């Protein structure tokens, strides 16, 4: 799971990032609204955004508004020092999925993040009587009556493939999901993950094909 934390207070940002990484999340930290807006407009995909409202460059409310205008439905947990009922209602109406009022305990933040991620819809692919359900929260792929356990990186790859079954998904699109905080050669890493996924998909009726020079295709039965 990839989480974008946008918080200009360095100690708070690092505290949140450390706590989330200890829970096996991949975390990217940004400290201003302009950078956050650019990141959320780019090819990288996030499963959750933790967004402070008071940011330099562009405030969090504007970042959120622009996200929703682009039809980006990524869950957003707002961090705010504004505790009035009016402020909370405004944030939720603007597209926030939940909020935490500062100061807060990291345990509460983690619990709210987990709750929002559980609410995130699974990817469901149907082909005739055949179905694939990608349960990202539990890192599981259910194909008919079979279940396959996935690593975090494999979940990211399958998210891209399951959204476009029987179609070529460009290599660059998948790499964009893997290169956030990825160390070493991302291309080599991708080949390793694809090899592992092929092995896991054996005898499930689903095939993962390489389309040379373009990308990959998840081939489902008719």
mmCIF file of C-alpha atoms in Angstrom:
data_model
loop_
_atom_site.group_PDB
_atom_site.id
_atom_site.type_symbol
_atom_site.label_atom_id
_atom_site.label_comp_id
_atom_site.label_asym_id
_atom_site.label_seq_id
_atom_site.Cartn_x
_atom_site.Cartn_y
_atom_site.Cartn_z
ATOM 1 C CA UNK A 1 0.000 0.000 0.000
ATOM 2 C CA UNK A 2 1.357 3.414 -1.009
ATOM 3 C CA UNK A 3 0.538 6.365 1.234
ATOM 4 C CA UNK A 4 1.330 10.004 0.457
ATOM 5 C CA UNK A 5 1.851 12.119 3.597
ATOM 6 C CA UNK A 6 1.677 15.879 3.028
ATOM 7 C CA UNK A 7 2.769 17.692 6.180
ATOM 8 C CA UNK A 8 5.087 20.700 6.526
ATOM 9 C CA UNK A 9 6.027 20.007 10.154
ATOM 10 C CA UNK A 10 9.166 17.913 9.733
ATOM 11 C CA UNK A 11 9.071 16.109 13.080
ATOM 12 C CA UNK A 12 5.387 15.256 12.721
ATOM 13 C CA UNK A 13 5.835 14.117 9.115
ATOM 14 C CA UNK A 14 8.739 11.857 10.041
ATOM 15 C CA UNK A 15 6.858 10.468 13.035
ATOM 16 C CA UNK A 16 3.880 9.556 10.859
ATOM 17 C CA UNK A 17 6.106 8.074 8.153
ATOM 18 C CA UNK A 18 8.066 5.959 10.629
ATOM 19 C CA UNK A 19 4.908 4.590 12.246
ATOM 20 C CA UNK A 20 3.366 3.704 8.879
ATOM 21 C CA UNK A 21 6.539 2.081 7.535
ATOM 22 C CA UNK A 22 6.678 -0.085 10.646
ATOM 23 C CA UNK A 23 3.255 -1.343 9.559
ATOM 24 C CA UNK A 24 4.644 -2.282 6.103
ATOM 25 C CA UNK A 25 3.224 0.704 4.211
ATOM 26 C CA UNK A 26 5.281 2.423 1.518
ATOM 27 C CA UNK A 27 5.336 6.124 2.426
ATOM 28 C CA UNK A 28 6.218 9.226 0.425
ATOM 29 C CA UNK A 29 6.498 12.508 2.371
ATOM 30 C CA UNK A 30 5.980 15.952 0.824
ATOM 31 C CA UNK A 31 6.011 19.233 2.691
ATOM 32 C CA UNK A 32 4.154 21.758 0.528
ATOM 33 C CA UNK A 33 0.908 21.936 -1.393
ATOM 34 C CA UNK A 34 2.422 22.660 -4.808
ATOM 35 C CA UNK A 35 4.552 19.500 -4.685
ATOM 36 C CA UNK A 36 1.558 17.497 -3.488
ATOM 37 C CA UNK A 37 -0.637 18.790 -6.305
ATOM 38 C CA UNK A 38 2.064 17.919 -8.856
ATOM 39 C CA UNK A 39 2.506 14.416 -7.406
ATOM 40 C CA UNK A 40 -1.233 13.765 -7.439
ATOM 41 C CA UNK A 41 -1.450 14.967 -11.039
ATOM 42 C CA UNK A 42 1.352 12.679 -12.220
ATOM 43 C CA UNK A 43 1.541 8.986 -13.145
ATOM 44 C CA UNK A 44 2.323 7.723 -9.635
ATOM 45 C CA UNK A 45 -0.676 6.180 -7.860
ATOM 46 C CA UNK A 46 -1.384 6.243 -4.143
ATOM 47 C CA UNK A 47 -3.804 4.194 -2.059
ATOM 48 C CA UNK A 48 -4.226 6.928 0.539
ATOM 49 C CA UNK A 49 -3.366 10.596 1.082
ATOM 50 C CA UNK A 50 -2.768 12.003 4.576
ATOM 51 C CA UNK A 51 -3.152 15.734 4.015
ATOM 52 C CA UNK A 52 -2.459 18.650 6.331
ATOM 53 C CA UNK A 53 -4.623 21.671 5.590
ATOM 54 C CA UNK A 54 -2.096 24.372 6.491
ATOM 55 C CA UNK A 55 0.649 24.070 3.871
ATOM 56 C CA UNK A 56 3.056 26.485 2.188
ATOM 57 C CA UNK A 57 2.575 27.229 -1.496
ATOM 58 C CA UNK A 58 -0.968 25.851 -1.763
ATOM 59 C CA UNK A 59 -3.168 24.985 1.196
ATOM 60 C CA UNK A 60 -4.491 21.483 1.694
ATOM 61 C CA UNK A 61 -8.087 22.469 0.931
ATOM 62 C CA UNK A 62 -7.028 23.588 -2.556
ATOM 63 C CA UNK A 63 -4.989 20.406 -3.085
ATOM 64 C CA UNK A 64 -8.073 18.395 -2.164
ATOM 65 C CA UNK A 65 -10.376 20.463 -4.374
ATOM 66 C CA UNK A 66 -8.087 20.022 -7.384
ATOM 67 C CA UNK A 67 -7.833 16.279 -6.749
ATOM 68 C CA UNK A 68 -11.582 15.849 -6.837
ATOM 69 C CA UNK A 69 -11.914 18.099 -9.895
ATOM 70 C CA UNK A 70 -9.608 15.653 -11.723
ATOM 71 C CA UNK A 71 -11.913 12.859 -10.546
ATOM 72 C CA UNK A 72 -9.124 11.448 -8.374
ATOM 73 C CA UNK A 73 -11.061 9.373 -5.827
ATOM 74 C CA UNK A 74 -8.062 8.326 -3.706
ATOM 75 C CA UNK A 75 -9.116 8.307 -0.024
ATOM 76 C CA UNK A 76 -7.971 11.451 1.809
ATOM 77 C CA UNK A 77 -7.484 11.715 5.563
ATOM 78 C CA UNK A 78 -7.241 15.375 6.555
ATOM 79 C CA UNK A 79 -5.039 16.603 9.412
ATOM 80 C CA UNK A 80 -6.388 19.800 10.878
ATOM 81 C CA UNK A 81 -6.009 22.046 13.910
ATOM 82 C CA UNK A 82 -9.444 23.493 13.153
ATOM 83 C CA UNK A 83 -11.820 21.600 15.401
ATOM 84 C CA UNK A 84 -15.116 23.456 14.901
ATOM 85 C CA UNK A 85 -18.131 21.625 13.528
ATOM 86 C CA UNK A 86 -18.289 24.050 10.587
ATOM 87 C CA UNK A 87 -14.679 23.275 9.585
ATOM 88 C CA UNK A 88 -15.265 19.526 9.810
ATOM 89 C CA UNK A 89 -18.393 19.742 7.662
ATOM 90 C CA UNK A 90 -16.597 21.921 5.092
ATOM 91 C CA UNK A 91 -13.726 19.433 4.803
ATOM 92 C CA UNK A 92 -16.024 16.450 4.376
ATOM 93 C CA UNK A 93 -18.172 18.273 1.830
ATOM 94 C CA UNK A 94 -15.022 19.249 -0.092
ATOM 95 C CA UNK A 95 -14.180 15.564 -0.587
ATOM 96 C CA UNK A 96 -12.236 14.475 2.504
ATOM 97 C CA UNK A 97 -13.027 10.919 3.589
ATOM 98 C CA UNK A 98 -12.109 11.441 7.242
ATOM 99 C CA UNK A 99 -10.181 13.839 9.462
ATOM 100 C CA UNK A 100 -8.014 13.839 12.570
ATOM 101 C CA UNK A 101 -7.756 16.900 14.783
ATOM 102 C CA UNK A 102 -4.307 17.969 15.986
ATOM 103 C CA UNK A 103 -2.822 17.022 18.364
ATOM 104 C CA UNK A 104 -3.541 13.331 17.896
ATOM 105 C CA UNK A 105 -2.144 9.962 18.925
ATOM 106 C CA UNK A 106 -0.389 7.997 16.184
ATOM 107 C CA UNK A 107 -2.437 4.949 17.167
ATOM 108 C CA UNK A 108 -5.639 6.826 16.286
ATOM 109 C CA UNK A 109 -4.191 7.945 12.957
ATOM 110 C CA UNK A 110 -3.162 4.381 12.079
ATOM 111 C CA UNK A 111 -6.610 3.055 13.015
ATOM 112 C CA UNK A 112 -8.363 5.619 10.815
ATOM 113 C CA UNK A 113 -6.033 4.869 7.889
ATOM 114 C CA UNK A 114 -6.713 1.138 8.188
ATOM 115 C CA UNK A 115 -10.454 1.794 8.313
ATOM 116 C CA UNK A 116 -10.344 3.910 5.153
ATOM 117 C CA UNK A 117 -8.216 1.371 3.309
ATOM 118 C CA UNK A 118 -10.682 -1.379 4.211
ATOM 119 C CA UNK A 119 -13.415 0.741 2.651
ATOM 120 C CA UNK A 120 -11.474 1.069 -0.607
ATOM 121 C CA UNK A 121 -13.195 -1.079 -3.237
ATOM 122 C CA UNK A 122 -11.612 -4.297 -4.432
ATOM 123 C CA UNK A 123 -10.852 -4.639 -8.126
ATOM 124 C CA UNK A 124 -13.330 -7.083 -9.637
ATOM 125 C CA UNK A 125 -12.899 -8.532 -13.127
ATOM 126 C CA UNK A 126 -15.683 -10.601 -14.653
ATOM 127 C CA UNK A 127 -15.433 -12.594 -17.879
ATOM 128 C CA UNK A 128 -18.479 -14.745 -18.547
ATOM 129 C CA UNK A 129 -18.769 -17.026 -15.527
ATOM 130 C CA UNK A 130 -15.112 -16.387 -14.668
ATOM 131 C CA UNK A 131 -14.182 -13.794 -12.044
ATOM 132 C CA UNK A 132 -11.087 -12.278 -10.442
ATOM 133 C CA UNK A 133 -11.218 -10.299 -7.208
ATOM 134 C CA UNK A 134 -8.145 -8.379 -6.116
ATOM 135 C CA UNK A 135 -8.426 -7.751 -2.372
ATOM 136 C CA UNK A 136 -5.685 -5.144 -1.953
ATOM 137 C CA UNK A 137 -6.236 -4.632 1.777
ATOM 138 C CA UNK A 138 -5.578 -8.317 2.495
ATOM 139 C CA UNK A 139 -3.050 -8.777 -0.330
ATOM 140 C CA UNK A 140 -5.027 -11.604 -1.892
ATOM 141 C CA UNK A 141 -6.125 -12.484 -5.413
ATOM 142 C CA UNK A 142 -9.192 -14.681 -5.687
ATOM 143 C CA UNK A 143 -9.625 -16.403 -9.044
ATOM 144 C CA UNK A 144 -12.781 -18.501 -9.153
ATOM 145 C CA UNK A 145 -12.458 -20.869 -6.196
ATOM 146 C CA UNK A 146 -8.677 -20.388 -5.902
ATOM 147 C CA UNK A 147 -6.867 -17.856 -3.710
ATOM 148 C CA UNK A 148 -3.360 -16.479 -4.264
ATOM 149 C CA UNK A 149 -1.363 -14.539 -1.657
ATOM 150 C CA UNK A 150 0.500 -11.491 -2.966
ATOM 151 C CA UNK A 151 3.320 -9.255 -1.814
ATOM 152 C CA UNK A 152 2.804 -5.496 -1.635
ATOM 153 C CA UNK A 153 4.579 -4.928 -4.972
ATOM 154 C CA UNK A 154 2.623 -7.741 -6.631
ATOM 155 C CA UNK A 155 -0.601 -6.078 -5.487
ATOM 156 C CA UNK A 156 0.470 -2.860 -7.227
ATOM 157 C CA UNK A 157 1.176 -4.717 -10.478
ATOM 158 C CA UNK A 158 -2.123 -6.595 -10.340
ATOM 159 C CA UNK A 159 -4.040 -3.368 -9.726
ATOM 160 C CA UNK A 160 -2.849 -2.065 -13.080
ATOM 161 C CA UNK A 161 -3.444 -5.363 -14.901
ATOM 162 C CA UNK A 162 -6.874 -6.088 -13.436
ATOM 163 C CA UNK A 163 -8.194 -2.681 -14.459
ATOM 164 C CA UNK A 164 -7.519 -3.532 -18.120
ATOM 165 C CA UNK A 165 -7.954 -7.311 -18.543
ATOM 166 C CA UNK A 166 -7.102 -8.745 -21.975
ATOM 167 C CA UNK A 167 -5.452 -5.444 -22.913
ATOM 168 C CA UNK A 168 -1.805 -4.431 -23.012
ATOM 169 C CA UNK A 169 -0.765 -2.386 -19.956
ATOM 170 C CA UNK A 170 2.309 -0.328 -20.745
ATOM 171 C CA UNK A 171 5.472 -1.136 -18.830
ATOM 172 C CA UNK A 172 5.860 2.538 -17.857
ATOM 173 C CA UNK A 173 2.433 2.576 -16.204
ATOM 174 C CA UNK A 174 3.372 -0.359 -13.997
ATOM 175 C CA UNK A 175 6.828 1.024 -13.252
ATOM 176 C CA UNK A 176 5.226 4.271 -12.051
ATOM 177 C CA UNK A 177 3.535 2.244 -9.302
ATOM 178 C CA UNK A 178 6.787 0.583 -8.261
ATOM 179 C CA UNK A 179 9.387 3.340 -8.352
ATOM 180 C CA UNK A 180 8.139 5.276 -5.314
ATOM 181 C CA UNK A 181 10.841 4.581 -2.714
ATOM 182 C CA UNK A 182 12.062 1.689 -4.878
ATOM 183 C CA UNK A 183 15.797 1.130 -4.553
ATOM 184 C CA UNK A 184 18.009 -0.256 -7.323
ATOM 185 C CA UNK A 185 17.002 -0.957 -10.903
ATOM 186 C CA UNK A 186 13.204 -0.756 -11.039
ATOM 187 C CA UNK A 187 13.108 -2.476 -14.433
ATOM 188 C CA UNK A 188 14.967 -5.525 -13.097
ATOM 189 C CA UNK A 189 12.669 -5.556 -10.070
ATOM 190 C CA UNK A 190 9.617 -5.513 -12.335
ATOM 191 C CA UNK A 191 10.858 -8.539 -14.257
ATOM 192 C CA UNK A 192 11.345 -10.405 -10.976
ATOM 193 C CA UNK A 193 7.811 -9.588 -9.806
ATOM 194 C CA UNK A 194 6.313 -10.600 -13.166
ATOM 195 C CA UNK A 195 8.162 -13.931 -13.009
ATOM 196 C CA UNK A 196 6.823 -14.573 -9.506
ATOM 197 C CA UNK A 197 3.285 -13.659 -10.531
ATOM 198 C CA UNK A 198 3.399 -16.022 -13.497
ATOM 199 C CA UNK A 199 4.362 -18.824 -11.165
ATOM 200 C CA UNK A 200 1.560 -17.974 -8.752
ATOM 201 C CA UNK A 201 -1.008 -17.816 -11.568
ATOM 202 C CA UNK A 202 -0.194 -21.283 -12.874
ATOM 203 C CA UNK A 203 -3.248 -23.583 -12.916
ATOM 204 C CA UNK A 204 -5.642 -20.703 -12.179
ATOM 205 C CA UNK A 205 -6.847 -20.284 -15.753
ATOM 206 C CA UNK A 206 -5.287 -16.811 -15.988
ATOM 207 C CA UNK A 207 -2.148 -16.095 -17.997
ATOM 208 C CA UNK A 208 0.266 -13.180 -17.653
ATOM 209 C CA UNK A 209 1.791 -12.456 -21.057
ATOM 210 C CA UNK A 210 4.711 -10.230 -22.012
ATOM 211 C CA UNK A 211 4.055 -8.118 -25.104
ATOM 212 C CA UNK A 212 7.564 -7.419 -26.287
ATOM 213 C CA UNK A 213 8.443 -3.729 -26.464
ATOM 214 C CA UNK A 214 5.123 -2.641 -24.954
ATOM 215 C CA UNK A 215 4.220 -4.172 -21.628
ATOM 216 C CA UNK A 216 2.099 -6.932 -20.152
ATOM 217 C CA UNK A 217 -1.361 -8.420 -20.553
ATOM 218 C CA UNK A 218 -3.558 -10.325 -18.121
ATOM 219 C CA UNK A 219 -5.318 -12.894 -20.304
ATOM 220 C CA UNK A 220 -8.585 -14.179 -18.856
ATOM 221 C CA UNK A 221 -10.688 -17.067 -20.154
ATOM 222 C CA UNK A 222 -13.592 -16.120 -22.470
#
